[in-house]
Amino acid sequence: IDLYYLHRWDPKVPIGESVGALAEMVAAGKIGAIGLSEVSVARLREAQAVAPIAAVQNEYSLWSRNPELGMLEATRESGVALVAFSPLARGFLSDGIEDPAALAPKDIRLNMPRFQPDHWQANAALLPAWRELAAEAGCAPGQLALAWLFSRGEHVVPIPGTTNLEHFRENQASTGVGVDAALLARAGELIDTATVSGPRYSAASEAEVDAESFVSAGEAAQ
């Protein structure tokens, strides 16, 4: 296994203990490198004091900016890959969701505040301008979202997932999409913490992760 993640840190177990066990697996040749997921900068530093960390997998996209509270810079400075999961905002930025009510009953997005009725209307109102901006850039909406992430640093590695073949091909081609800095800046202003309504997770789910968080516009209005 080239890269083995501690996918969630258990606060009942010191992270140094968990990483120490993984370091033993590296020494034994069972895994190549250690990664962490949904951790804070403080936790990353604790882990790095025990063993080298190759990657941190935290959610990062235009509408989830949590890594900008420290992790983006911390990983850059220490030569750690920042693996951005849900880079397309769980389908929102690829324009793949018309109405969350049409999602399958067991779709996890139905439990996420931003896709629930209290917040969806405000978030959906951003989509027309988002589509127009992508058209101006000459690319698909999802490609614009990935281009913005690529611009955040060479150490940022988006990992989009899809069940749609067309979107898969769009994602593959996104590395060749050229978008100028001014338009990327406009994308960052259109969709960010100040314009998106609702927290990324429910309170219960948020309590299960260690990554930095801040109050979104939607939360502040409550």
XYZ file of C-alpha atoms in Angstrom:
222
model
C 0.000 0.000 0.000
C 1.697 3.189 -1.170
C -0.238 5.576 1.076
C -2.152 4.524 4.186
C -4.519 7.022 5.812
C -5.512 7.430 9.411
C -8.913 8.348 8.061
C -10.343 9.712 11.293
C -8.420 10.601 14.410
C -9.883 9.034 17.542
C -9.559 11.711 20.265
C -9.473 8.949 22.878
C -6.138 7.809 21.458
C -3.151 10.195 21.261
C -2.402 10.749 17.597
C 1.253 10.067 18.274
C 0.338 6.560 19.357
C -1.655 5.891 16.185
C 1.004 7.385 13.928
C 3.683 5.471 15.793
C 1.913 2.228 14.941
C 1.749 3.263 11.292
C 5.444 4.179 11.372
C 6.178 0.612 12.445
C 4.245 -0.583 9.393
C 6.362 1.688 7.186
C 9.536 0.280 8.730
C 8.260 -3.243 8.107
C 7.641 -2.443 4.449
C 3.902 -2.997 4.710
C 2.983 0.561 3.719
C 4.896 3.228 1.838
C 3.785 6.421 3.549
C 1.405 7.807 6.166
C -1.539 10.112 5.527
C -4.033 11.840 7.810
C -7.613 12.895 7.109
C -9.833 15.667 8.505
C -7.206 16.828 11.000
C -6.187 20.247 12.292
C -2.775 21.882 11.990
C -2.139 21.151 15.671
C -2.793 17.457 15.092
C -0.571 17.446 12.000
C 2.281 18.916 14.034
C 1.823 16.292 16.741
C 1.922 13.549 14.123
C 4.986 14.990 12.388
C 6.862 14.895 15.690
C 6.530 11.098 15.550
C 6.919 10.263 11.848
C 6.935 11.894 8.395
C 3.458 12.626 7.041
C 3.069 12.450 3.260
C -0.487 13.732 2.834
C -3.397 15.362 4.598
C -6.801 14.634 3.090
C -9.212 17.405 4.100
C -12.294 18.756 2.374
C -11.401 21.747 0.195
C -13.379 23.501 -2.502
C -14.724 26.932 -3.306
C -17.544 26.398 -0.830
C -15.522 24.630 1.883
C -12.511 26.818 2.678
C -11.518 25.250 5.998
C -7.902 24.524 4.897
C -7.387 28.272 4.474
C -7.546 28.571 8.266
C -4.028 27.173 8.449
C -3.758 23.771 6.800
C -3.133 25.105 3.288
C -0.031 26.963 4.447
C 1.094 24.330 6.959
C 1.158 21.615 4.314
C 2.870 23.906 1.820
C 5.613 24.795 4.302
C 6.276 21.200 5.333
C 6.133 19.615 1.881
C 2.966 17.645 2.592
C 0.384 17.015 -0.132
C -3.012 18.538 0.634
C -5.445 16.061 -0.880
C -8.700 17.929 -1.452
C -11.711 15.659 -1.165
C -15.147 16.779 -2.383
C -13.476 19.393 -4.634
C -16.716 19.795 -6.592
C -18.764 20.460 -3.459
C -20.444 17.060 -3.665
C -21.773 17.767 -7.151
C -22.885 21.341 -6.562
C -20.012 22.943 -8.490
C -20.259 20.498 -11.391
C -23.869 21.615 -11.800
C -25.009 18.076 -11.162
C -27.828 18.767 -8.710
C -31.101 20.347 -9.754
C -33.083 19.518 -6.632
C -31.785 17.639 -3.571
C -35.291 16.262 -3.064
C -34.676 14.095 -6.142
C -31.609 12.421 -4.612
C -31.802 8.763 -3.611
C -33.250 8.276 -0.112
C -29.922 7.029 1.274
C -27.790 9.750 -0.347
C -25.591 11.200 2.417
C -26.057 14.720 1.062
C -29.616 14.712 2.364
C -28.126 14.864 5.863
C -25.861 17.804 5.027
C -27.250 21.246 5.912
C -26.300 22.925 2.627
C -28.544 20.560 0.686
C -31.490 20.894 3.037
C -34.441 23.239 2.360
C -33.344 25.862 4.909
C -30.170 26.509 2.908
C -30.599 25.019 -0.568
C -32.605 27.884 -2.045
C -29.894 30.407 -1.174
C -27.154 28.140 -2.495
C -29.010 27.291 -5.708
C -29.320 31.024 -6.357
C -25.542 31.089 -6.912
C -25.684 28.606 -9.781
C -26.795 30.869 -12.670
C -23.841 33.217 -12.117
C -21.558 30.204 -11.649
C -22.646 28.747 -14.989
C -22.086 32.114 -16.689
C -18.592 32.373 -15.229
C -17.694 28.894 -16.487
C -19.022 29.776 -19.936
C -16.872 32.911 -19.914
C -13.873 30.750 -19.015
C -14.718 28.402 -21.887
C -14.991 25.307 -19.732
C -17.479 23.184 -17.814
C -18.500 24.360 -14.324
C -16.710 21.446 -12.691
C -13.528 22.212 -14.616
C -13.583 25.793 -13.363
C -13.895 24.537 -9.785
C -10.894 22.245 -10.265
C -8.877 24.967 -12.005
C -9.420 27.186 -8.962
C -8.095 24.423 -6.696
C -5.062 23.819 -8.895
C -4.258 27.519 -8.521
C -4.081 27.216 -4.732
C -0.686 25.552 -4.840
C 1.280 22.795 -6.498
C 0.863 20.677 -3.369
C -2.953 20.726 -3.644
C -4.277 17.501 -5.196
C -8.041 17.419 -5.892
C -9.681 13.979 -5.915
C -13.074 14.377 -7.616
C -15.376 11.391 -7.666
C -18.218 10.756 -10.076
C -20.563 8.093 -11.375
C -21.108 10.074 -14.585
C -18.855 9.217 -17.544
C -19.125 12.704 -19.045
C -18.078 14.285 -15.754
C -15.212 11.786 -15.476
C -13.876 12.905 -18.843
C -14.346 16.554 -17.892
C -12.371 15.975 -14.714
C -9.572 14.280 -16.638
C -9.343 17.222 -19.014
C -9.372 19.842 -16.255
C -5.578 19.834 -15.915
C -5.377 21.291 -19.407
C -7.906 24.056 -18.812
C -6.302 27.491 -18.751
C -8.169 30.118 -16.727
C -6.649 33.531 -16.071
C -6.011 34.725 -12.530
C -8.616 37.484 -12.683
C -11.416 35.073 -13.545
C -10.270 32.623 -10.869
C -10.414 35.476 -8.372
C -13.985 36.198 -9.427
C -14.836 32.536 -8.928
C -13.413 32.762 -5.431
C -15.535 35.805 -4.676
C -18.735 34.335 -6.100
C -18.631 31.136 -4.056
C -16.965 31.247 -0.669
C -17.738 31.115 3.027
C -19.445 34.506 2.920
C -21.868 33.553 0.143
C -22.634 29.887 0.848
C -25.493 29.170 3.230
C -25.176 26.548 5.958
C -22.375 24.555 7.596
C -20.738 21.719 5.667
C -21.725 19.113 8.282
C -24.412 18.660 10.890
C -23.305 19.351 14.463
C -23.033 15.616 15.134
C -20.853 14.996 12.074
C -18.717 18.068 12.752
C -17.944 16.700 16.214
C -16.368 13.640 14.589
C -13.666 15.595 12.742
C -10.692 17.615 13.944
C -10.193 20.011 11.021
C -10.421 23.757 11.573
C -13.864 25.241 11.003
C -15.510 28.637 10.992
C -19.008 30.069 11.021
C -20.500 30.298 7.535
C -22.874 33.003 6.375
C -25.779 30.627 6.794
C -24.778 29.677 10.322
C -24.307 33.290 11.345
C -27.849 34.064 10.203
C -29.341 31.421 12.468
